């Protein structure tokens, strides 16, 4: 990695074609609101704090701890400012062996001066050790187009603390932070991945990253960045390194239905779709943020109706 280049692997084309990508709309996703520590209410995120610079993917026979430290991987030209500096780069590396999916985000420096809450949470995040980072990084996976089976296996688009579910390792320099998430290390994740891998040619999904805010000065939360990925055909990810080409000819491993059911029973019920919810999700295409706002409004209406009924009952007693 040189000053104006960073190793990320073969790039995918921007667009909505096979193995394509576009920035996801952060404002469609609910995050912790300004008073979340008191009222537990969420609100739609502000636009992403980072710009999605690229999405990369490849197949590798060898383990790759960090893509940014792998000189034999293809490199991406970084944005260079007029003063010769480069924006800070956040790299999310999903190790789904033998495939790898890499999202690269460039920081919008203006956000740090305009949004004090995000500036605080980002500062704390960079200063924290690896354990701190793993306990704070969150992923939202939202199925835009997918079958009933895939939606049920992946679950609802709720924030998941990655470090609680999967091993995360970190590499940090003056201008780059990479998180490698070993998806293959978890049996539950392997079952979900097996379902997704077999249907990936027909999936469109949003991958959204954010830092969990736990202090008043870190609220409201703001999404780091997100990618909408289109029909990522993982068995076609280009091979990198010795022995990788042979892996492309191997058929995806089939996941027995009973394994999927066992996995779903181990999940948090709030994360799992019921059959009716899956069908509703696939049919109406409503954004997670709008659904969350609807729930809050429904709660508020329910509270008002309840208070009104109690007031009416008391009035009748007086009469």
PDB file of C-alpha atoms in Angstrom:
ATOM      1  CA  UNK A   1       0.000   0.000   0.000  1.00  0.00           C
ATOM      2  CA  UNK A   2       1.431   3.351  -1.071  1.00  0.00           C
ATOM      3  CA  UNK A   3       0.131   6.786  -0.142  1.00  0.00           C
ATOM      4  CA  UNK A   4      -2.266   7.061  -3.093  1.00  0.00           C
ATOM      5  CA  UNK A   5      -3.076   3.359  -3.514  1.00  0.00           C
ATOM      6  CA  UNK A   6      -4.512   0.663  -1.294  1.00  0.00           C
ATOM      7  CA  UNK A   7      -4.712  -3.101  -1.874  1.00  0.00           C
ATOM      8  CA  UNK A   8      -8.313  -4.307  -1.933  1.00  0.00           C
ATOM      9  CA  UNK A   9      -8.519  -6.973  -4.637  1.00  0.00           C
ATOM     10  CA  UNK A  10     -10.293  -7.044  -8.011  1.00  0.00           C
ATOM     11  CA  UNK A  11     -12.957  -4.319  -8.257  1.00  0.00           C
ATOM     12  CA  UNK A  12     -16.581  -4.847  -9.203  1.00  0.00           C
ATOM     13  CA  UNK A  13     -18.341  -2.473 -11.587  1.00  0.00           C
ATOM     14  CA  UNK A  14     -20.625   0.204 -10.198  1.00  0.00           C
ATOM     15  CA  UNK A  15     -24.231  -0.394 -11.319  1.00  0.00           C
ATOM     16  CA  UNK A  16     -27.159  -2.755 -10.890  1.00  0.00           C
ATOM     17  CA  UNK A  17     -25.868  -5.581 -13.106  1.00  0.00           C
ATOM     18  CA  UNK A  18     -24.549  -8.951 -11.867  1.00  0.00           C
ATOM     19  CA  UNK A  19     -21.827  -8.470  -9.226  1.00  0.00           C
ATOM     20  CA  UNK A  20     -22.628  -4.751  -9.267  1.00  0.00           C
ATOM     21  CA  UNK A  21     -23.005  -2.228  -6.476  1.00  0.00           C
ATOM     22  CA  UNK A  22     -24.433   1.169  -5.635  1.00  0.00           C
ATOM     23  CA  UNK A  23     -24.361   3.235  -2.436  1.00  0.00           C
ATOM     24  CA  UNK A  24     -27.233   2.348  -0.110  1.00  0.00           C
ATOM     25  CA  UNK A  25     -29.480   5.125   1.193  1.00  0.00           C
ATOM     26  CA  UNK A  26     -28.579   5.535   4.865  1.00  0.00           C
ATOM     27  CA  UNK A  27     -31.681   7.644   5.540  1.00  0.00           C
ATOM     28  CA  UNK A  28     -33.885   4.556   5.056  1.00  0.00           C
ATOM     29  CA  UNK A  29     -32.483   2.918   8.196  1.00  0.00           C
ATOM     30  CA  UNK A  30     -33.405   3.621  11.833  1.00  0.00           C
ATOM     31  CA  UNK A  31     -30.644   4.371  14.333  1.00  0.00           C
ATOM     32  CA  UNK A  32     -30.553   5.375  17.983  1.00  0.00           C
ATOM     33  CA  UNK A  33     -32.042   8.843  18.411  1.00  0.00           C
ATOM     34  CA  UNK A  34     -30.686  11.785  20.369  1.00  0.00           C
ATOM     35  CA  UNK A  35     -32.506  10.791  23.572  1.00  0.00           C
ATOM     36  CA  UNK A  36     -32.227   7.029  23.081  1.00  0.00           C
ATOM     37  CA  UNK A  37     -30.682   6.418  26.508  1.00  0.00           C
ATOM     38  CA  UNK A  38     -33.893   7.810  28.058  1.00  0.00           C
ATOM     39  CA  UNK A  39     -36.729   6.990  25.668  1.00  0.00           C
ATOM     40  CA  UNK A  40     -35.273   4.106  23.569  1.00  0.00           C
ATOM     41  CA  UNK A  41     -36.598   5.762  20.400  1.00  0.00           C
ATOM     42  CA  UNK A  42     -34.948   5.442  17.022  1.00  0.00           C
ATOM     43  CA  UNK A  43     -34.962   7.822  14.080  1.00  0.00           C
ATOM     44  CA  UNK A  44     -33.832   7.707  10.457  1.00  0.00           C
ATOM     45  CA  UNK A  45     -30.063   8.159  10.047  1.00  0.00           C
ATOM     46  CA  UNK A  46     -28.517  11.201   8.461  1.00  0.00           C
ATOM     47  CA  UNK A  47     -26.780  10.506   5.099  1.00  0.00           C
ATOM     48  CA  UNK A  48     -23.722   8.252   5.370  1.00  0.00           C
ATOM     49  CA  UNK A  49     -20.673   9.784   7.022  1.00  0.00           C
ATOM     50  CA  UNK A  50     -18.426   7.957   4.530  1.00  0.00           C
ATOM     51  CA  UNK A  51     -18.605   7.752   0.734  1.00  0.00           C
ATOM     52  CA  UNK A  52     -18.680   4.260  -0.765  1.00  0.00           C
ATOM     53  CA  UNK A  53     -15.492   4.249  -2.837  1.00  0.00           C
ATOM     54  CA  UNK A  54     -15.692   0.701  -4.174  1.00  0.00           C
ATOM     55  CA  UNK A  55     -16.735  -2.911  -3.732  1.00  0.00           C
ATOM     56  CA  UNK A  56     -14.244  -5.694  -4.411  1.00  0.00           C
ATOM     57  CA  UNK A  57     -14.391  -9.461  -4.412  1.00  0.00           C
ATOM     58  CA  UNK A  58     -12.216 -12.486  -5.108  1.00  0.00           C
ATOM     59  CA  UNK A  59     -11.661 -16.180  -4.444  1.00  0.00           C
ATOM     60  CA  UNK A  60      -8.537 -17.262  -2.563  1.00  0.00           C
ATOM     61  CA  UNK A  61      -7.259 -20.672  -1.489  1.00  0.00           C
ATOM     62  CA  UNK A  62      -5.001 -19.077   1.115  1.00  0.00           C
ATOM     63  CA  UNK A  63      -6.136 -17.285   4.253  1.00  0.00           C
ATOM     64  CA  UNK A  64      -5.913 -13.496   3.911  1.00  0.00           C
ATOM     65  CA  UNK A  65      -5.870 -11.788   7.321  1.00  0.00           C
ATOM     66  CA  UNK A  66      -6.039  -8.260   5.877  1.00  0.00           C
ATOM     67  CA  UNK A  67      -6.553  -7.210   2.271  1.00  0.00           C
ATOM     68  CA  UNK A  68      -4.829  -3.852   2.823  1.00  0.00           C
ATOM     69  CA  UNK A  69      -1.661  -5.716   3.875  1.00  0.00           C
ATOM     70  CA  UNK A  70      -1.662  -8.140   0.913  1.00  0.00           C
ATOM     71  CA  UNK A  71       0.647  -6.682  -1.783  1.00  0.00           C
ATOM     72  CA  UNK A  72      -0.314  -9.276  -4.422  1.00  0.00           C
ATOM     73  CA  UNK A  73      -3.951  -8.070  -4.461  1.00  0.00           C
ATOM     74  CA  UNK A  74      -5.029  -5.469  -6.996  1.00  0.00           C
ATOM     75  CA  UNK A  75      -4.845  -1.924  -5.660  1.00  0.00           C
ATOM     76  CA  UNK A  76      -7.336   0.930  -5.824  1.00  0.00           C
ATOM     77  CA  UNK A  77      -6.342   4.508  -6.577  1.00  0.00           C
ATOM     78  CA  UNK A  78      -7.279   6.682  -3.633  1.00  0.00           C
ATOM     79  CA  UNK A  79      -8.750  10.150  -3.826  1.00  0.00           C
ATOM     80  CA  UNK A  80      -5.961  12.728  -3.484  1.00  0.00           C
ATOM     81  CA  UNK A  81      -6.811  16.200  -2.241  1.00  0.00           C
ATOM     82  CA  UNK A  82      -5.202  19.383  -3.579  1.00  0.00           C
ATOM     83  CA  UNK A  83      -2.804  19.416  -0.606  1.00  0.00           C
ATOM     84  CA  UNK A  84      -1.645  15.875  -1.413  1.00  0.00           C
ATOM     85  CA  UNK A  85      -3.454  14.191   1.504  1.00  0.00           C
ATOM     86  CA  UNK A  86      -5.939  11.325   1.196  1.00  0.00           C
ATOM     87  CA  UNK A  87      -9.300  10.872   2.990  1.00  0.00           C
ATOM     88  CA  UNK A  88      -9.410   8.342   5.803  1.00  0.00           C
ATOM     89  CA  UNK A  89     -10.429   4.929   4.466  1.00  0.00           C
ATOM     90  CA  UNK A  90     -12.579   2.410   6.338  1.00  0.00           C
ATOM     91  CA  UNK A  91     -12.386  -1.094   4.845  1.00  0.00           C
ATOM     92  CA  UNK A  92     -14.888  -3.812   5.748  1.00  0.00           C
ATOM     93  CA  UNK A  93     -13.535  -7.218   4.733  1.00  0.00           C
ATOM     94  CA  UNK A  94     -15.918 -10.179   4.916  1.00  0.00           C
ATOM     95  CA  UNK A  95     -13.967 -13.451   4.840  1.00  0.00           C
ATOM     96  CA  UNK A  96     -16.516 -15.962   3.514  1.00  0.00           C
ATOM     97  CA  UNK A  97     -13.858 -18.509   2.562  1.00  0.00           C
ATOM     98  CA  UNK A  98     -12.945 -19.214  -0.096  1.00  0.00           C
ATOM     99  CA  UNK A  99     -14.592 -15.979  -1.257  1.00  0.00           C
ATOM    100  CA  UNK A 100     -13.900 -12.492   0.062  1.00  0.00           C
ATOM    101  CA  UNK A 101     -16.135  -9.414  -0.170  1.00  0.00           C
ATOM    102  CA  UNK A 102     -14.582  -6.015   0.502  1.00  0.00           C
ATOM    103  CA  UNK A 103     -16.343  -2.660   0.991  1.00  0.00           C
ATOM    104  CA  UNK A 104     -14.215   0.501   0.948  1.00  0.00           C
ATOM    105  CA  UNK A 105     -15.489   3.801   2.375  1.00  0.00           C
ATOM    106  CA  UNK A 106     -13.854   7.255   2.287  1.00  0.00           C
ATOM    107  CA  UNK A 107     -14.592   9.650   5.154  1.00  0.00           C
ATOM    108  CA  UNK A 108     -16.427  12.882   4.368  1.00  0.00           C
ATOM    109  CA  UNK A 109     -14.292  15.241   6.454  1.00  0.00           C
ATOM    110  CA  UNK A 110     -17.054  17.866   6.536  1.00  0.00           C
ATOM    111  CA  UNK A 111     -19.171  15.517   8.662  1.00  0.00           C
ATOM    112  CA  UNK A 112     -16.695  15.729  11.552  1.00  0.00           C
ATOM    113  CA  UNK A 113     -17.135  19.503  11.803  1.00  0.00           C
ATOM    114  CA  UNK A 114     -20.896  19.475  11.193  1.00  0.00           C
ATOM    115  CA  UNK A 115     -21.935  16.483  13.332  1.00  0.00           C
ATOM    116  CA  UNK A 116     -20.406  16.541  16.812  1.00  0.00           C
ATOM    117  CA  UNK A 117     -22.076  13.280  17.856  1.00  0.00           C
ATOM    118  CA  UNK A 118     -20.523  11.350  14.982  1.00  0.00           C
ATOM    119  CA  UNK A 119     -17.182  13.142  15.498  1.00  0.00           C
ATOM    120  CA  UNK A 120     -17.204  11.944  19.130  1.00  0.00           C
ATOM    121  CA  UNK A 121     -18.156   8.339  18.428  1.00  0.00           C
ATOM    122  CA  UNK A 122     -15.625   8.120  15.575  1.00  0.00           C
ATOM    123  CA  UNK A 123     -12.846   9.581  17.769  1.00  0.00           C
ATOM    124  CA  UNK A 124     -13.624   7.108  20.569  1.00  0.00           C
ATOM    125  CA  UNK A 125     -13.742   4.277  18.027  1.00  0.00           C
ATOM    126  CA  UNK A 126     -10.303   5.074  16.573  1.00  0.00           C
ATOM    127  CA  UNK A 127      -8.776   5.471  20.030  1.00  0.00           C
ATOM    128  CA  UNK A 128     -10.271   2.215  21.320  1.00  0.00           C
ATOM    129  CA  UNK A 129      -8.424  -1.100  21.224  1.00  0.00           C
ATOM    130  CA  UNK A 130      -9.473  -4.065  19.083  1.00  0.00           C
ATOM    131  CA  UNK A 131     -11.873  -5.385  21.741  1.00  0.00           C
ATOM    132  CA  UNK A 132     -13.554  -1.977  21.992  1.00  0.00           C
ATOM    133  CA  UNK A 133     -14.004  -1.796  18.217  1.00  0.00           C
ATOM    134  CA  UNK A 134     -15.377  -5.344  17.992  1.00  0.00           C
ATOM    135  CA  UNK A 135     -17.942  -4.544  20.692  1.00  0.00           C
ATOM    136  CA  UNK A 136     -19.174  -1.439  18.857  1.00  0.00           C
ATOM    137  CA  UNK A 137     -19.232  -2.189  15.112  1.00  0.00           C
ATOM    138  CA  UNK A 138     -22.737  -3.058  13.900  1.00  0.00           C
ATOM    139  CA  UNK A 139     -24.049  -4.525  10.644  1.00  0.00           C
ATOM    140  CA  UNK A 140     -27.559  -4.309   9.222  1.00  0.00           C
ATOM    141  CA  UNK A 141     -28.347  -6.783   6.440  1.00  0.00           C
ATOM    142  CA  UNK A 142     -31.514  -5.850   4.568  1.00  0.00           C
ATOM    143  CA  UNK A 143     -32.901  -8.052   1.799  1.00  0.00           C
ATOM    144  CA  UNK A 144     -34.198  -5.927  -1.093  1.00  0.00           C
ATOM    145  CA  UNK A 145     -34.845  -8.842  -3.451  1.00  0.00           C
ATOM    146  CA  UNK A 146     -34.658 -12.423  -2.204  1.00  0.00           C
ATOM    147  CA  UNK A 147     -36.674 -15.610  -1.912  1.00  0.00           C
ATOM    148  CA  UNK A 148     -38.785 -16.544   1.109  1.00  0.00           C
ATOM    149  CA  UNK A 149     -36.137 -19.084   2.163  1.00  0.00           C
ATOM    150  CA  UNK A 150     -33.300 -16.534   2.038  1.00  0.00           C
ATOM    151  CA  UNK A 151     -35.259 -13.823   3.870  1.00  0.00           C
ATOM    152  CA  UNK A 152     -36.153 -16.249   6.637  1.00  0.00           C
ATOM    153  CA  UNK A 153     -32.566 -17.508   6.981  1.00  0.00           C
ATOM    154  CA  UNK A 154     -30.968 -14.042   7.015  1.00  0.00           C
ATOM    155  CA  UNK A 155     -33.619 -12.542   9.276  1.00  0.00           C
ATOM    156  CA  UNK A 156     -34.927  -9.055   9.879  1.00  0.00           C
ATOM    157  CA  UNK A 157     -32.863  -5.936   9.085  1.00  0.00           C
ATOM    158  CA  UNK A 158     -31.922  -5.260  12.708  1.00  0.00           C
ATOM    159  CA  UNK A 159     -28.475  -4.037  13.829  1.00  0.00           C
ATOM    160  CA  UNK A 160     -26.177  -6.873  14.903  1.00  0.00           C
ATOM    161  CA  UNK A 161     -22.996  -6.338  16.906  1.00  0.00           C
ATOM    162  CA  UNK A 162     -20.530  -8.186  14.702  1.00  0.00           C
ATOM    163  CA  UNK A 163     -18.046  -8.901  17.465  1.00  0.00           C
ATOM    164  CA  UNK A 164     -20.713 -10.716  19.494  1.00  0.00           C
ATOM    165  CA  UNK A 165     -21.422 -13.120  16.654  1.00  0.00           C
ATOM    166  CA  UNK A 166     -18.207 -13.436  14.633  1.00  0.00           C
ATOM    167  CA  UNK A 167     -14.441 -13.005  15.168  1.00  0.00           C
ATOM    168  CA  UNK A 168     -13.311  -9.542  14.056  1.00  0.00           C
ATOM    169  CA  UNK A 169      -9.671  -8.506  13.685  1.00  0.00           C
ATOM    170  CA  UNK A 170      -8.409  -4.999  13.060  1.00  0.00           C
ATOM    171  CA  UNK A 171      -5.566  -3.252  11.225  1.00  0.00           C
ATOM    172  CA  UNK A 172      -5.116   0.471  11.705  1.00  0.00           C
ATOM    173  CA  UNK A 173      -2.707   2.977  10.151  1.00  0.00           C
ATOM    174  CA  UNK A 174      -2.721   6.770   9.980  1.00  0.00           C
ATOM    175  CA  UNK A 175      -5.185   6.773   7.079  1.00  0.00           C
ATOM    176  CA  UNK A 176      -6.718   3.280   6.936  1.00  0.00           C
ATOM    177  CA  UNK A 177      -8.796   1.129   9.274  1.00  0.00           C
ATOM    178  CA  UNK A 178      -9.622  -2.409   8.170  1.00  0.00           C
ATOM    179  CA  UNK A 179     -11.979  -4.812   9.894  1.00  0.00           C
ATOM    180  CA  UNK A 180     -11.759  -8.463   8.832  1.00  0.00           C
ATOM    181  CA  UNK A 181     -14.839 -10.412   9.819  1.00  0.00           C
ATOM    182  CA  UNK A 182     -14.394 -14.193   9.661  1.00  0.00           C
ATOM    183  CA  UNK A 183     -17.878 -15.285   8.640  1.00  0.00           C
ATOM    184  CA  UNK A 184     -16.802 -18.911   8.216  1.00  0.00           C
ATOM    185  CA  UNK A 185     -15.877 -19.232  11.907  1.00  0.00           C
ATOM    186  CA  UNK A 186     -19.481 -19.502  13.113  1.00  0.00           C
ATOM    187  CA  UNK A 187     -21.650 -22.581  12.555  1.00  0.00           C
ATOM    188  CA  UNK A 188     -24.797 -20.431  12.494  1.00  0.00           C
ATOM    189  CA  UNK A 189     -23.221 -18.039   9.982  1.00  0.00           C
ATOM    190  CA  UNK A 190     -22.106 -20.977   7.817  1.00  0.00           C
ATOM    191  CA  UNK A 191     -25.680 -22.274   7.669  1.00  0.00           C
ATOM    192  CA  UNK A 192     -26.986 -18.824   6.634  1.00  0.00           C
ATOM    193  CA  UNK A 193     -24.131 -18.474   4.152  1.00  0.00           C
ATOM    194  CA  UNK A 194     -24.937 -21.863   2.681  1.00  0.00           C
ATOM    195  CA  UNK A 195     -28.511 -20.747   1.991  1.00  0.00           C
ATOM    196  CA  UNK A 196     -27.341 -17.423   0.547  1.00  0.00           C
ATOM    197  CA  UNK A 197     -24.550 -18.941  -1.567  1.00  0.00           C
ATOM    198  CA  UNK A 198     -26.986 -21.265  -3.308  1.00  0.00           C
ATOM    199  CA  UNK A 199     -29.322 -18.387  -4.207  1.00  0.00           C
ATOM    200  CA  UNK A 200     -26.878 -15.474  -4.559  1.00  0.00           C
ATOM    201  CA  UNK A 201     -27.562 -14.974  -8.287  1.00  0.00           C
ATOM    202  CA  UNK A 202     -31.059 -13.726  -7.403  1.00  0.00           C
ATOM    203  CA  UNK A 203     -30.299 -11.624  -4.305  1.00  0.00           C
ATOM    204  CA  UNK A 204     -30.150  -7.844  -3.990  1.00  0.00           C
ATOM    205  CA  UNK A 205     -29.319  -6.658  -0.484  1.00  0.00           C
ATOM    206  CA  UNK A 206     -28.101  -3.676   1.512  1.00  0.00           C
ATOM    207  CA  UNK A 207     -25.088  -4.027   3.822  1.00  0.00           C
ATOM    208  CA  UNK A 208     -25.091  -1.159   6.329  1.00  0.00           C
ATOM    209  CA  UNK A 209     -22.340  -0.371   8.854  1.00  0.00           C
ATOM    210  CA  UNK A 210     -22.466   1.830  11.925  1.00  0.00           C
ATOM    211  CA  UNK A 211     -20.905   2.274  15.361  1.00  0.00           C
ATOM    212  CA  UNK A 212     -23.060   1.683  18.434  1.00  0.00           C
ATOM    213  CA  UNK A 213     -23.403   4.879  20.480  1.00  0.00           C
ATOM    214  CA  UNK A 214     -23.591   4.338  24.237  1.00  0.00           C
ATOM    215  CA  UNK A 215     -23.000   7.854  25.572  1.00  0.00           C
ATOM    216  CA  UNK A 216     -25.092  11.011  25.365  1.00  0.00           C
ATOM    217  CA  UNK A 217     -22.388  12.896  23.462  1.00  0.00           C
ATOM    218  CA  UNK A 218     -22.363  10.129  20.796  1.00  0.00           C
ATOM    219  CA  UNK A 219     -26.087  10.408  20.000  1.00  0.00           C
ATOM    220  CA  UNK A 220     -27.857  10.385  17.646  1.00  0.00           C
ATOM    221  CA  UNK A 221     -26.162   7.557  15.773  1.00  0.00           C
ATOM    222  CA  UNK A 222     -25.182   7.982  12.151  1.00  0.00           C
ATOM    223  CA  UNK A 223     -24.478   5.279   9.609  1.00  0.00           C
ATOM    224  CA  UNK A 224     -20.834   5.004   8.506  1.00  0.00           C
ATOM    225  CA  UNK A 225     -21.789   3.804   5.053  1.00  0.00           C
ATOM    226  CA  UNK A 226     -23.653   1.177   3.143  1.00  0.00           C
ATOM    227  CA  UNK A 227     -23.613  -0.764  -0.112  1.00  0.00           C
ATOM    228  CA  UNK A 228     -26.440  -2.188  -2.149  1.00  0.00           C
ATOM    229  CA  UNK A 229     -24.990  -5.273  -3.823  1.00  0.00           C
ATOM    230  CA  UNK A 230     -26.631  -6.858  -6.846  1.00  0.00           C
ATOM    231  CA  UNK A 231     -26.713 -10.588  -7.581  1.00  0.00           C
ATOM    232  CA  UNK A 232     -23.275 -11.329  -6.142  1.00  0.00           C
ATOM    233  CA  UNK A 233     -22.466 -14.653  -7.801  1.00  0.00           C
ATOM    234  CA  UNK A 234     -19.824 -15.764  -5.320  1.00  0.00           C
ATOM    235  CA  UNK A 235     -18.609 -18.847  -7.253  1.00  0.00           C
ATOM    236  CA  UNK A 236     -17.595 -16.463 -10.071  1.00  0.00           C
ATOM    237  CA  UNK A 237     -15.472 -14.152  -7.925  1.00  0.00           C
ATOM    238  CA  UNK A 238     -12.083 -13.934  -9.731  1.00  0.00           C
ATOM    239  CA  UNK A 239      -9.341 -16.231  -8.383  1.00  0.00           C
ATOM    240  CA  UNK A 240      -6.314 -14.732  -6.664  1.00  0.00           C
ATOM    241  CA  UNK A 241      -3.162 -16.701  -5.805  1.00  0.00           C
ATOM    242  CA  UNK A 242      -2.080 -20.309  -6.266  1.00  0.00           C
ATOM    243  CA  UNK A 243      -4.741 -23.017  -6.118  1.00  0.00           C
ATOM    244  CA  UNK A 244      -7.657 -20.581  -6.242  1.00  0.00           C
ATOM    245  CA  UNK A 245      -8.862 -21.345  -9.777  1.00  0.00           C
ATOM    246  CA  UNK A 246      -9.711 -24.937  -8.848  1.00  0.00           C
ATOM    247  CA  UNK A 247     -12.123 -23.696  -6.170  1.00  0.00           C
ATOM    248  CA  UNK A 248     -14.374 -22.061  -8.768  1.00  0.00           C
ATOM    249  CA  UNK A 249     -15.438 -25.439 -10.167  1.00  0.00           C
ATOM    250  CA  UNK A 250     -16.641 -26.724  -6.804  1.00  0.00           C
ATOM    251  CA  UNK A 251     -20.463 -26.690  -6.459  1.00  0.00           C
ATOM    252  CA  UNK A 252     -21.907 -24.781  -3.490  1.00  0.00           C
ATOM    253  CA  UNK A 253     -22.493 -26.919  -0.421  1.00  0.00           C
ATOM    254  CA  UNK A 254     -26.180 -27.719   0.069  1.00  0.00           C
ATOM    255  CA  UNK A 255     -27.648 -26.951   3.480  1.00  0.00           C
ATOM    256  CA  UNK A 256     -30.143 -29.526   4.826  1.00  0.00           C
ATOM    257  CA  UNK A 257     -33.474 -27.950   5.765  1.00  0.00           C
ATOM    258  CA  UNK A 258     -33.258 -29.343   9.295  1.00  0.00           C
ATOM    259  CA  UNK A 259     -29.997 -27.433   9.832  1.00  0.00           C
ATOM    260  CA  UNK A 260     -31.749 -24.209   8.855  1.00  0.00           C
ATOM    261  CA  UNK A 261     -34.592 -24.914  11.292  1.00  0.00           C
ATOM    262  CA  UNK A 262     -32.132 -25.694  14.097  1.00  0.00           C
ATOM    263  CA  UNK A 263     -30.311 -22.418  13.404  1.00  0.00           C
ATOM    264  CA  UNK A 264     -33.554 -20.406  13.435  1.00  0.00           C
ATOM    265  CA  UNK A 265     -34.504 -21.888  16.800  1.00  0.00           C
ATOM    266  CA  UNK A 266     -31.201 -20.621  18.255  1.00  0.00           C
ATOM    267  CA  UNK A 267     -31.718 -17.071  16.966  1.00  0.00           C
ATOM    268  CA  UNK A 268     -33.184 -14.206  18.944  1.00  0.00           C
ATOM    269  CA  UNK A 269     -36.949 -14.271  18.145  1.00  0.00           C
ATOM    270  CA  UNK A 270     -36.840 -10.528  17.389  1.00  0.00           C
ATOM    271  CA  UNK A 271     -34.412 -11.252  14.533  1.00  0.00           C
ATOM    272  CA  UNK A 272     -36.447 -14.027  12.875  1.00  0.00           C
ATOM    273  CA  UNK A 273     -39.308 -13.534  10.432  1.00  0.00           C
ATOM    274  CA  UNK A 274     -42.530 -15.437  10.811  1.00  0.00           C
ATOM    275  CA  UNK A 275     -43.961 -16.785   7.555  1.00  0.00           C
ATOM    276  CA  UNK A 276     -46.477 -13.928   7.345  1.00  0.00           C
ATOM    277  CA  UNK A 277     -43.814 -11.301   8.006  1.00  0.00           C
ATOM    278  CA  UNK A 278     -41.576 -12.732   5.287  1.00  0.00           C
ATOM    279  CA  UNK A 279     -44.384 -12.526   2.742  1.00  0.00           C
ATOM    280  CA  UNK A 280     -45.209  -8.957   3.809  1.00  0.00           C
ATOM    281  CA  UNK A 281     -41.534  -7.980   3.599  1.00  0.00           C
ATOM    282  CA  UNK A 282     -41.227  -9.372   0.083  1.00  0.00           C
ATOM    283  CA  UNK A 283     -44.462  -7.799  -1.139  1.00  0.00           C
ATOM    284  CA  UNK A 284     -44.483  -4.237   0.165  1.00  0.00           C
ATOM    285  CA  UNK A 285     -40.777  -3.347  -0.058  1.00  0.00           C
ATOM    286  CA  UNK A 286     -41.159  -0.818   2.757  1.00  0.00           C
ATOM    287  CA  UNK A 287     -37.887   0.562   4.107  1.00  0.00           C
ATOM    288  CA  UNK A 288     -36.746  -0.410   7.632  1.00  0.00           C
ATOM    289  CA  UNK A 289     -36.779   3.260   8.709  1.00  0.00           C
ATOM    290  CA  UNK A 290     -40.387   3.778   7.593  1.00  0.00           C
ATOM    291  CA  UNK A 291     -41.414   0.569   9.380  1.00  0.00           C
ATOM    292  CA  UNK A 292     -39.680   1.738  12.559  1.00  0.00           C
ATOM    293  CA  UNK A 293     -41.342   5.162  12.328  1.00  0.00           C
ATOM    294  CA  UNK A 294     -44.678   3.405  11.829  1.00  0.00           C
ATOM    295  CA  UNK A 295     -44.121   1.326  14.961  1.00  0.00           C
ATOM    296  CA  UNK A 296     -43.285   4.445  16.985  1.00  0.00           C
ATOM    297  CA  UNK A 297     -46.413   6.211  15.693  1.00  0.00           C
ATOM    298  CA  UNK A 298     -48.516   3.152  16.484  1.00  0.00           C
ATOM    299  CA  UNK A 299     -47.118   3.043  20.016  1.00  0.00           C
ATOM    300  CA  UNK A 300     -47.811   6.759  20.435  1.00  0.00           C
ATOM    301  CA  UNK A 301     -51.376   6.361  19.156  1.00  0.00           C
ATOM    302  CA  UNK A 302     -51.884   3.351  21.396  1.00  0.00           C
ATOM    303  CA  UNK A 303     -50.690   5.337  24.391  1.00  0.00           C
ATOM    304  CA  UNK A 304     -52.971   8.275  23.520  1.00  0.00           C
ATOM    305  CA  UNK A 305     -55.968   5.987  22.981  1.00  0.00           C
ATOM    306  CA  UNK A 306     -55.327   4.264  26.290  1.00  0.00           C
ATOM    307  CA  UNK A 307     -55.079   7.582  28.146  1.00  0.00           C
ATOM    308  CA  UNK A 308     -58.241   8.784  26.414  1.00  0.00           C
ATOM    309  CA  UNK A 309     -60.131   5.654  27.414  1.00  0.00           C
ATOM    310  CA  UNK A 310     -58.968   5.968  31.027  1.00  0.00           C
ATOM    311  CA  UNK A 311     -59.990   9.632  31.089  1.00  0.00           C
ATOM    312  CA  UNK A 312     -63.424   8.762  29.665  1.00  0.00           C
ATOM    313  CA  UNK A 313     -63.947   6.013  32.228  1.00  0.00           C
ATOM    314  CA  UNK A 314     -63.081   8.368  35.080  1.00  0.00           C
ATOM    315  CA  UNK A 315     -65.482  10.988  33.729  1.00  0.00           C
ATOM    316  CA  UNK A 316     -68.314   8.443  33.570  1.00  0.00           C
ATOM    317  CA  UNK A 317     -67.649   7.483  37.183  1.00  0.00           C
ATOM    318  CA  UNK A 318     -67.967  11.133  38.198  1.00  0.00           C
ATOM    319  CA  UNK A 319     -71.195  11.488  36.243  1.00  0.00           C
TER     320      UNK A 319
END
